[in-house]
mmCIF file of C-alpha atoms and ligand atoms in Angstrom:
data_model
loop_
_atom_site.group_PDB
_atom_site.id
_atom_site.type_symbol
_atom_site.label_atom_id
_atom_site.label_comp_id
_atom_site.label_asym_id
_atom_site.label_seq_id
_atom_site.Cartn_x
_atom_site.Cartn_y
_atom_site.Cartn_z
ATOM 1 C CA UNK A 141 -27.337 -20.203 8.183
ATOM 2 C CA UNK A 142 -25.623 -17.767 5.796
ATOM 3 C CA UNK A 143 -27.123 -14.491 4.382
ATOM 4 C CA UNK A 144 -26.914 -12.470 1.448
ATOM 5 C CA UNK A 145 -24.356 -9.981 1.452
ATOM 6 C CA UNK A 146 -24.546 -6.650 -0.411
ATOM 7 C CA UNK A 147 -23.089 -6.009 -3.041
ATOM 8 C CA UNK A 148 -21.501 -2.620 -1.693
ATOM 9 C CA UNK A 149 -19.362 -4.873 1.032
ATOM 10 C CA UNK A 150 -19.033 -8.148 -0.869
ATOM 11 C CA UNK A 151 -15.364 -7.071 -1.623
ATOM 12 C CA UNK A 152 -14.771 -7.220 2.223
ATOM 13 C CA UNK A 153 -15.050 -10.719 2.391
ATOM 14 C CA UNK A 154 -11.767 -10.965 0.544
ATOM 15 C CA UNK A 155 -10.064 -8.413 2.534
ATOM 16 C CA UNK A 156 -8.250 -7.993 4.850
ATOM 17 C CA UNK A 157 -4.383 -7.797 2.379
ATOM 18 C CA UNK A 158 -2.283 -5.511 3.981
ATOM 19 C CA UNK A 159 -2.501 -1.899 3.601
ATOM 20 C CA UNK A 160 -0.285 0.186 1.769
ATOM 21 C CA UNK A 161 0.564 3.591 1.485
ATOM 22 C CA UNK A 162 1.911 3.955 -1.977
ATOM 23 C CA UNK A 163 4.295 6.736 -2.898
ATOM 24 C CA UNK A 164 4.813 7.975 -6.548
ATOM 25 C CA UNK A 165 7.043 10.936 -7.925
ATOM 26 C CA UNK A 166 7.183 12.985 -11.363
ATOM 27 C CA UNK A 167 9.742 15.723 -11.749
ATOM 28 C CA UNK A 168 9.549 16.669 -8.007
ATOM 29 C CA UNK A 169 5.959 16.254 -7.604
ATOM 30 C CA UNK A 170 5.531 13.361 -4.819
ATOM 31 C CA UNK A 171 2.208 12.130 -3.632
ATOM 32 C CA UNK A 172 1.353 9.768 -1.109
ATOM 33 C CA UNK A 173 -1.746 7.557 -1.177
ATOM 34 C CA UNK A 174 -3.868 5.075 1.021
ATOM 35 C CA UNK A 175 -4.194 1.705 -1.001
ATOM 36 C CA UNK A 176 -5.665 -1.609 0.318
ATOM 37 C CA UNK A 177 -6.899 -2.805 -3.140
ATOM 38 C CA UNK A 178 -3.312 -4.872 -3.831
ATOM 39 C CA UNK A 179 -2.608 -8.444 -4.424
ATOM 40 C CA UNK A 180 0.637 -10.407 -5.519
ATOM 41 C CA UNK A 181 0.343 -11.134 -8.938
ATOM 42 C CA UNK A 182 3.302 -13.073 -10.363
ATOM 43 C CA UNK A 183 5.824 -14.609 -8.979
ATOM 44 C CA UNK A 184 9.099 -15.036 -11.039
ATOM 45 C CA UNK A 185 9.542 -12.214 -11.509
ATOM 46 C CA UNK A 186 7.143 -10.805 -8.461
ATOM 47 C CA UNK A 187 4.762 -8.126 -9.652
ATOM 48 C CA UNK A 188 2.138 -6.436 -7.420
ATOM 49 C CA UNK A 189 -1.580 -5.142 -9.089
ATOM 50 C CA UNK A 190 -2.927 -1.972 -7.423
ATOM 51 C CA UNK A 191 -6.369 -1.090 -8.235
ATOM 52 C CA UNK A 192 -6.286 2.584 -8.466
ATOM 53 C CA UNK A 193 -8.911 4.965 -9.455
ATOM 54 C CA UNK A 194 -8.708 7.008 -12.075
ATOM 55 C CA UNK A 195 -8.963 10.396 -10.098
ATOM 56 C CA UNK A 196 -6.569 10.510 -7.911
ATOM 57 C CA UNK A 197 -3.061 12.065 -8.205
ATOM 58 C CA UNK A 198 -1.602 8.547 -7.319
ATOM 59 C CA UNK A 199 -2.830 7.367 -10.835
ATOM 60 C CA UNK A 200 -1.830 10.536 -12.783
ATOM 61 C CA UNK A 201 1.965 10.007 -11.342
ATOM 62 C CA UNK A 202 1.844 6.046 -11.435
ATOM 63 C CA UNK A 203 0.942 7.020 -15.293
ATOM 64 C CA UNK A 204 3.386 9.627 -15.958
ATOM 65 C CA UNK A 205 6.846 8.175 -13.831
ATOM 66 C CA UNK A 206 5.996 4.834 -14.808
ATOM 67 C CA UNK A 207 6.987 3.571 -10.835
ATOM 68 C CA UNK A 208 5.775 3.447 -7.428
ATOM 69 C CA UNK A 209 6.162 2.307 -4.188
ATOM 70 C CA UNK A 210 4.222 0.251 -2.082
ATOM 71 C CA UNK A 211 4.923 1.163 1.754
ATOM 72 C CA UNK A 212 3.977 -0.909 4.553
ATOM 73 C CA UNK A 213 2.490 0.826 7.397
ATOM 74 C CA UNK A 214 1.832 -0.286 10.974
ATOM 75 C CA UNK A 215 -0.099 1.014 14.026
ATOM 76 C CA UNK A 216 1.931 3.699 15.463
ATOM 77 C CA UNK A 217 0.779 5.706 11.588
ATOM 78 C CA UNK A 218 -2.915 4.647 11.107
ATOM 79 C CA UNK A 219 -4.458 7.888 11.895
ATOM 80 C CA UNK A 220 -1.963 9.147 8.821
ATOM 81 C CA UNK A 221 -3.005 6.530 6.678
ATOM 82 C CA UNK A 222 -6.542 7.491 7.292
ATOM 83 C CA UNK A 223 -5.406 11.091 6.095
ATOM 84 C CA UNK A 224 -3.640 9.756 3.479
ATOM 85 C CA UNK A 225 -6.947 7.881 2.055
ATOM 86 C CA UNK A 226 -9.376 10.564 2.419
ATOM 87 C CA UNK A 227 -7.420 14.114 0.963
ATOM 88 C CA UNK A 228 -5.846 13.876 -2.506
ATOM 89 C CA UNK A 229 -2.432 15.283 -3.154
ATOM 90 C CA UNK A 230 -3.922 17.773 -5.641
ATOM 91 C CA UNK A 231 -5.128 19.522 -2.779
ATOM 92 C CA UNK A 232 -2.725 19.389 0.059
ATOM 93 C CA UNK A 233 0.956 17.861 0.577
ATOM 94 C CA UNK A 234 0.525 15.381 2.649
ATOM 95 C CA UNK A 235 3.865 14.960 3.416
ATOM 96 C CA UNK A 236 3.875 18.292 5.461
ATOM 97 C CA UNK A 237 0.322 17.624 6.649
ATOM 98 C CA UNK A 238 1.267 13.932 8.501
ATOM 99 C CA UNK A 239 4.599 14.264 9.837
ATOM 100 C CA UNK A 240 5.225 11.255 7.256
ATOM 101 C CA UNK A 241 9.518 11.348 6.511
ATOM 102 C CA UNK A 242 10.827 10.712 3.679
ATOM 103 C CA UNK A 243 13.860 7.865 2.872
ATOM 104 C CA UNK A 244 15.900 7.282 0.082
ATOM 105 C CA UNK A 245 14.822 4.690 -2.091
ATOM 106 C CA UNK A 246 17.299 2.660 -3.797
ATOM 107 C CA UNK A 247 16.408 2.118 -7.785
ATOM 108 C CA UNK A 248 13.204 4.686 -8.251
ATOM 109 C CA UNK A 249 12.526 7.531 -7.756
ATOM 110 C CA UNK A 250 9.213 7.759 -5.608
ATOM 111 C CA UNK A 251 10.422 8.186 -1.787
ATOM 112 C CA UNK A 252 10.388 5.424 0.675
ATOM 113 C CA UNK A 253 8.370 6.519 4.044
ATOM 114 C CA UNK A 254 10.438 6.172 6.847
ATOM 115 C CA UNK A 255 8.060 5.426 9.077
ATOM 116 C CA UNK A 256 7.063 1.892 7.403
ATOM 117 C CA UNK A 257 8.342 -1.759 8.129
ATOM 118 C CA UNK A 258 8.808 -2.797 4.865
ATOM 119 C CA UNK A 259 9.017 -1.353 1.106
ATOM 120 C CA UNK A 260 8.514 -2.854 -2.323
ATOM 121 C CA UNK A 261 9.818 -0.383 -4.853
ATOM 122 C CA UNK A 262 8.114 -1.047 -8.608
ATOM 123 C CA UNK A 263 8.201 -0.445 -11.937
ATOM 124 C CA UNK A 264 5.763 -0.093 -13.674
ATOM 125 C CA UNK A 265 4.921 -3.314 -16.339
ATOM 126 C CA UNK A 266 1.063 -3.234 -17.191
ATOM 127 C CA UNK A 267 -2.075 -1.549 -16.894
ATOM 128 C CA UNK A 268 -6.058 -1.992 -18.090
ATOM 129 C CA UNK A 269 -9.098 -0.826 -16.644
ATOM 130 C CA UNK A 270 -11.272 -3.370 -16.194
ATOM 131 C CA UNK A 271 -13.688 -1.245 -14.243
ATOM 132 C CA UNK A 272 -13.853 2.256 -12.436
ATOM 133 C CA UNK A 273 -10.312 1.353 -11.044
ATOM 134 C CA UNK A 274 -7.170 1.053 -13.539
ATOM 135 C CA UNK A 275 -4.981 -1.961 -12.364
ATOM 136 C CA UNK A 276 -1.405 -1.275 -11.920
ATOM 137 C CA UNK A 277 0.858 -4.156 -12.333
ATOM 138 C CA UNK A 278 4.417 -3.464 -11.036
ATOM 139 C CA UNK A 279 7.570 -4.816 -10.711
ATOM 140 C CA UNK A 280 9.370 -5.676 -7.601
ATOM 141 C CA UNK A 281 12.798 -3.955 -8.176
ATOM 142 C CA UNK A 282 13.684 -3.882 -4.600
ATOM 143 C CA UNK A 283 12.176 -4.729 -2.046
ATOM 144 C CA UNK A 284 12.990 -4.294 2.057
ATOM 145 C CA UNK A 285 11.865 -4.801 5.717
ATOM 146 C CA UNK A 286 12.540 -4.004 9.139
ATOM 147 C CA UNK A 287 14.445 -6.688 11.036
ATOM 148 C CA UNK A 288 12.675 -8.684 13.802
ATOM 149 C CA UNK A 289 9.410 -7.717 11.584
ATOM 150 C CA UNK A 290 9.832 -10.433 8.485
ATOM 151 C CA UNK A 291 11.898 -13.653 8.252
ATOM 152 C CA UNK A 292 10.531 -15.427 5.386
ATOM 153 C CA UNK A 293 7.055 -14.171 6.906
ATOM 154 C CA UNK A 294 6.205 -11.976 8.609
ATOM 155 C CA UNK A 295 7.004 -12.983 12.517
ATOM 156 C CA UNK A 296 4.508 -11.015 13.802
ATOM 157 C CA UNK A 297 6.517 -11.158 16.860
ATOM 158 C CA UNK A 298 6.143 -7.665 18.007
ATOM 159 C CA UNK A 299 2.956 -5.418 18.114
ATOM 160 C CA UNK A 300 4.786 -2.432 16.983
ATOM 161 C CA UNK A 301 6.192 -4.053 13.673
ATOM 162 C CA UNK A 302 3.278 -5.813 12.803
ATOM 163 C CA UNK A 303 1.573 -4.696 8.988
ATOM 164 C CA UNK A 304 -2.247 -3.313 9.122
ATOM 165 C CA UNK A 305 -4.627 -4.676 7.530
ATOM 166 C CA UNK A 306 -7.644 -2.993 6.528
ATOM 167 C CA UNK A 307 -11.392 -4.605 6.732
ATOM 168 C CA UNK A 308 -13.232 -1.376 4.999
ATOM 169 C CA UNK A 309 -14.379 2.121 6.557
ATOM 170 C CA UNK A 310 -12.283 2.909 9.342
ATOM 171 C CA UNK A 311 -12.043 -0.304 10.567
ATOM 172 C CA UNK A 312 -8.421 -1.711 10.556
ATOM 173 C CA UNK A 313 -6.424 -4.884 12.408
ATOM 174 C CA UNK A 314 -3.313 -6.582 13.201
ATOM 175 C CA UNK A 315 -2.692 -10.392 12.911
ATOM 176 C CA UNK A 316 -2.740 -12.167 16.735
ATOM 177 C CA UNK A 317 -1.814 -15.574 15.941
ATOM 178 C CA UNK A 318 0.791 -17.313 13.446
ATOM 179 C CA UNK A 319 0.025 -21.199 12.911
ATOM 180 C CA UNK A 320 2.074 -23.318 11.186
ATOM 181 C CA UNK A 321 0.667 -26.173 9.015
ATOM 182 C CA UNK A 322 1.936 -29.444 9.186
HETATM 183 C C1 FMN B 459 -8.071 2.544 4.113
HETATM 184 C C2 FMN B 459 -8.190 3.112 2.722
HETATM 185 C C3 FMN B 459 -7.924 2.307 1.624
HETATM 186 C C4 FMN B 459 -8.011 2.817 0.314
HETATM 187 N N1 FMN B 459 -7.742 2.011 -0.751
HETATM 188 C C5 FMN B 459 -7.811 2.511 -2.010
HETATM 189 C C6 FMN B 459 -7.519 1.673 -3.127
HETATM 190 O O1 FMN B 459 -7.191 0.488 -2.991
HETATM 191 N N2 FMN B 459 -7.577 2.242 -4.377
HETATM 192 C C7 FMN B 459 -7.915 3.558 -4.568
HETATM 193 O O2 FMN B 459 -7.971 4.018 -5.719
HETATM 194 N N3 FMN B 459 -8.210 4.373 -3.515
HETATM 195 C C8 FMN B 459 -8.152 3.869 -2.249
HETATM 196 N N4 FMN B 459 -8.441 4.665 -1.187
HETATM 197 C C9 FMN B 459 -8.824 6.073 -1.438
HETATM 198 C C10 FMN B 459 -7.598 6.947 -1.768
HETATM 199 O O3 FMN B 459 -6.572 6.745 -0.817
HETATM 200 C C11 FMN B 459 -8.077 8.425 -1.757
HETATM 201 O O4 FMN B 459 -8.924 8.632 -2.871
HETATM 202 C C12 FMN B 459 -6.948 9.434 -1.734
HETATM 203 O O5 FMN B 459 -7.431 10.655 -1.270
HETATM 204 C C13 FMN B 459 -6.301 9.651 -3.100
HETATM 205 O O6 FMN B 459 -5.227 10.532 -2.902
HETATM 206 P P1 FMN B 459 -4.366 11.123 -4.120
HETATM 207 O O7 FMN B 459 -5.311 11.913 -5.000
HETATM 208 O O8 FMN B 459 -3.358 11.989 -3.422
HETATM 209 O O9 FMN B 459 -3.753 9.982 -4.843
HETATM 210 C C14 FMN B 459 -8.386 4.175 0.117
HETATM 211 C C15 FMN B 459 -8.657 4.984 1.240
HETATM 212 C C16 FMN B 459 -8.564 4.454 2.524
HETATM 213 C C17 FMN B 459 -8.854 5.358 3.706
#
């Protein structure tokens, strides 16, 4: 038997991509942002659609710089990517706030967080609001991960490099098991 569910979690049923926390930068002004709204959107070249809302910082510097970067976090940072999702940038750096460090990206601008397996650094190709949330279509420009963590997957070999995923609230998970199909 299947129920009906609301509308408020219907989106969950899609979920769980992996979560991201997306950096962005405009004249010196960095921000850091929680985003699990993200899917792969073309392939040659490979662009990425966020789904950001219109109030946050991240939009107002995805706008302006015209780039961002889409961090991937793992366990030993989700109570910082919690912090990252619930306080906006306009109110408090959350760089100095999480202990998050900053790397050197290598064609943008927006920092790299140290602290993530693997990095897709964007620019910026597309936009349209479609609803309350502006979708972002970037540009992979560069894109990078942690060795042992991805080999043409993701190995999901080891706990400690494996990406979150996020199922809604504050509920989050790893992957256990990687099948292959015949
Ligand atoms: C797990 C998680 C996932 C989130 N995903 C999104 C998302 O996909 N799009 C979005 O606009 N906000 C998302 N948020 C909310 C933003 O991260 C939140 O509004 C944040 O405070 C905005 O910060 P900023 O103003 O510094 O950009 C998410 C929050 C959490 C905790």
């Amino acid at each position: 038997m299947k129920v009906q569910v609301p509308s408020s979690y219907a989106l969950r049923l899609i979920l769980p991509g992996v979560v991201g926390l997306v950096t962005t930068e405009y004249r010196g002004r960095m921000d850091v942002t929680t985003v699990s709204w993200m899917a792969p959107v073309g392939r040659e070249p490979p662009m990425v659609g966020l789904a950001i809302h219109p109030s946050t910082l991240c939009h107002d510097l995805i706008k302006r710089s015209g780039e961002f970067v889409v961090n991937v976090p793992t366990l030993d940072v989700l109570n910082q990517v919690m912090t990252c999702g619930q306080i906006s940038g306009n109110d408090l750096d959350k760089f100095a706030r999480t202990g998050l460090v900053l790397a050197e990206p290598k064609v943008v601008r927006a920092p790299l967080i140290e602290q993530c397996v693997a990095h897709l650094e964007c620019a910026l190709v597309n936009a349209f609001q479609p609803g309350d949330h502006t979708i972002f279509v970037g540009e992979v420009a560069y894109a990078w991960a942690e060795e042992g963590a991805f080999d043409e997957t993701w190995t999901l070999e080891e706990r400690d490099l494996k990406p979150l995923h996020h199922l809604g609230g504050k509920a989050f998970a790893v992957l256990e098991e990687r099948l292959e199909a015949k």
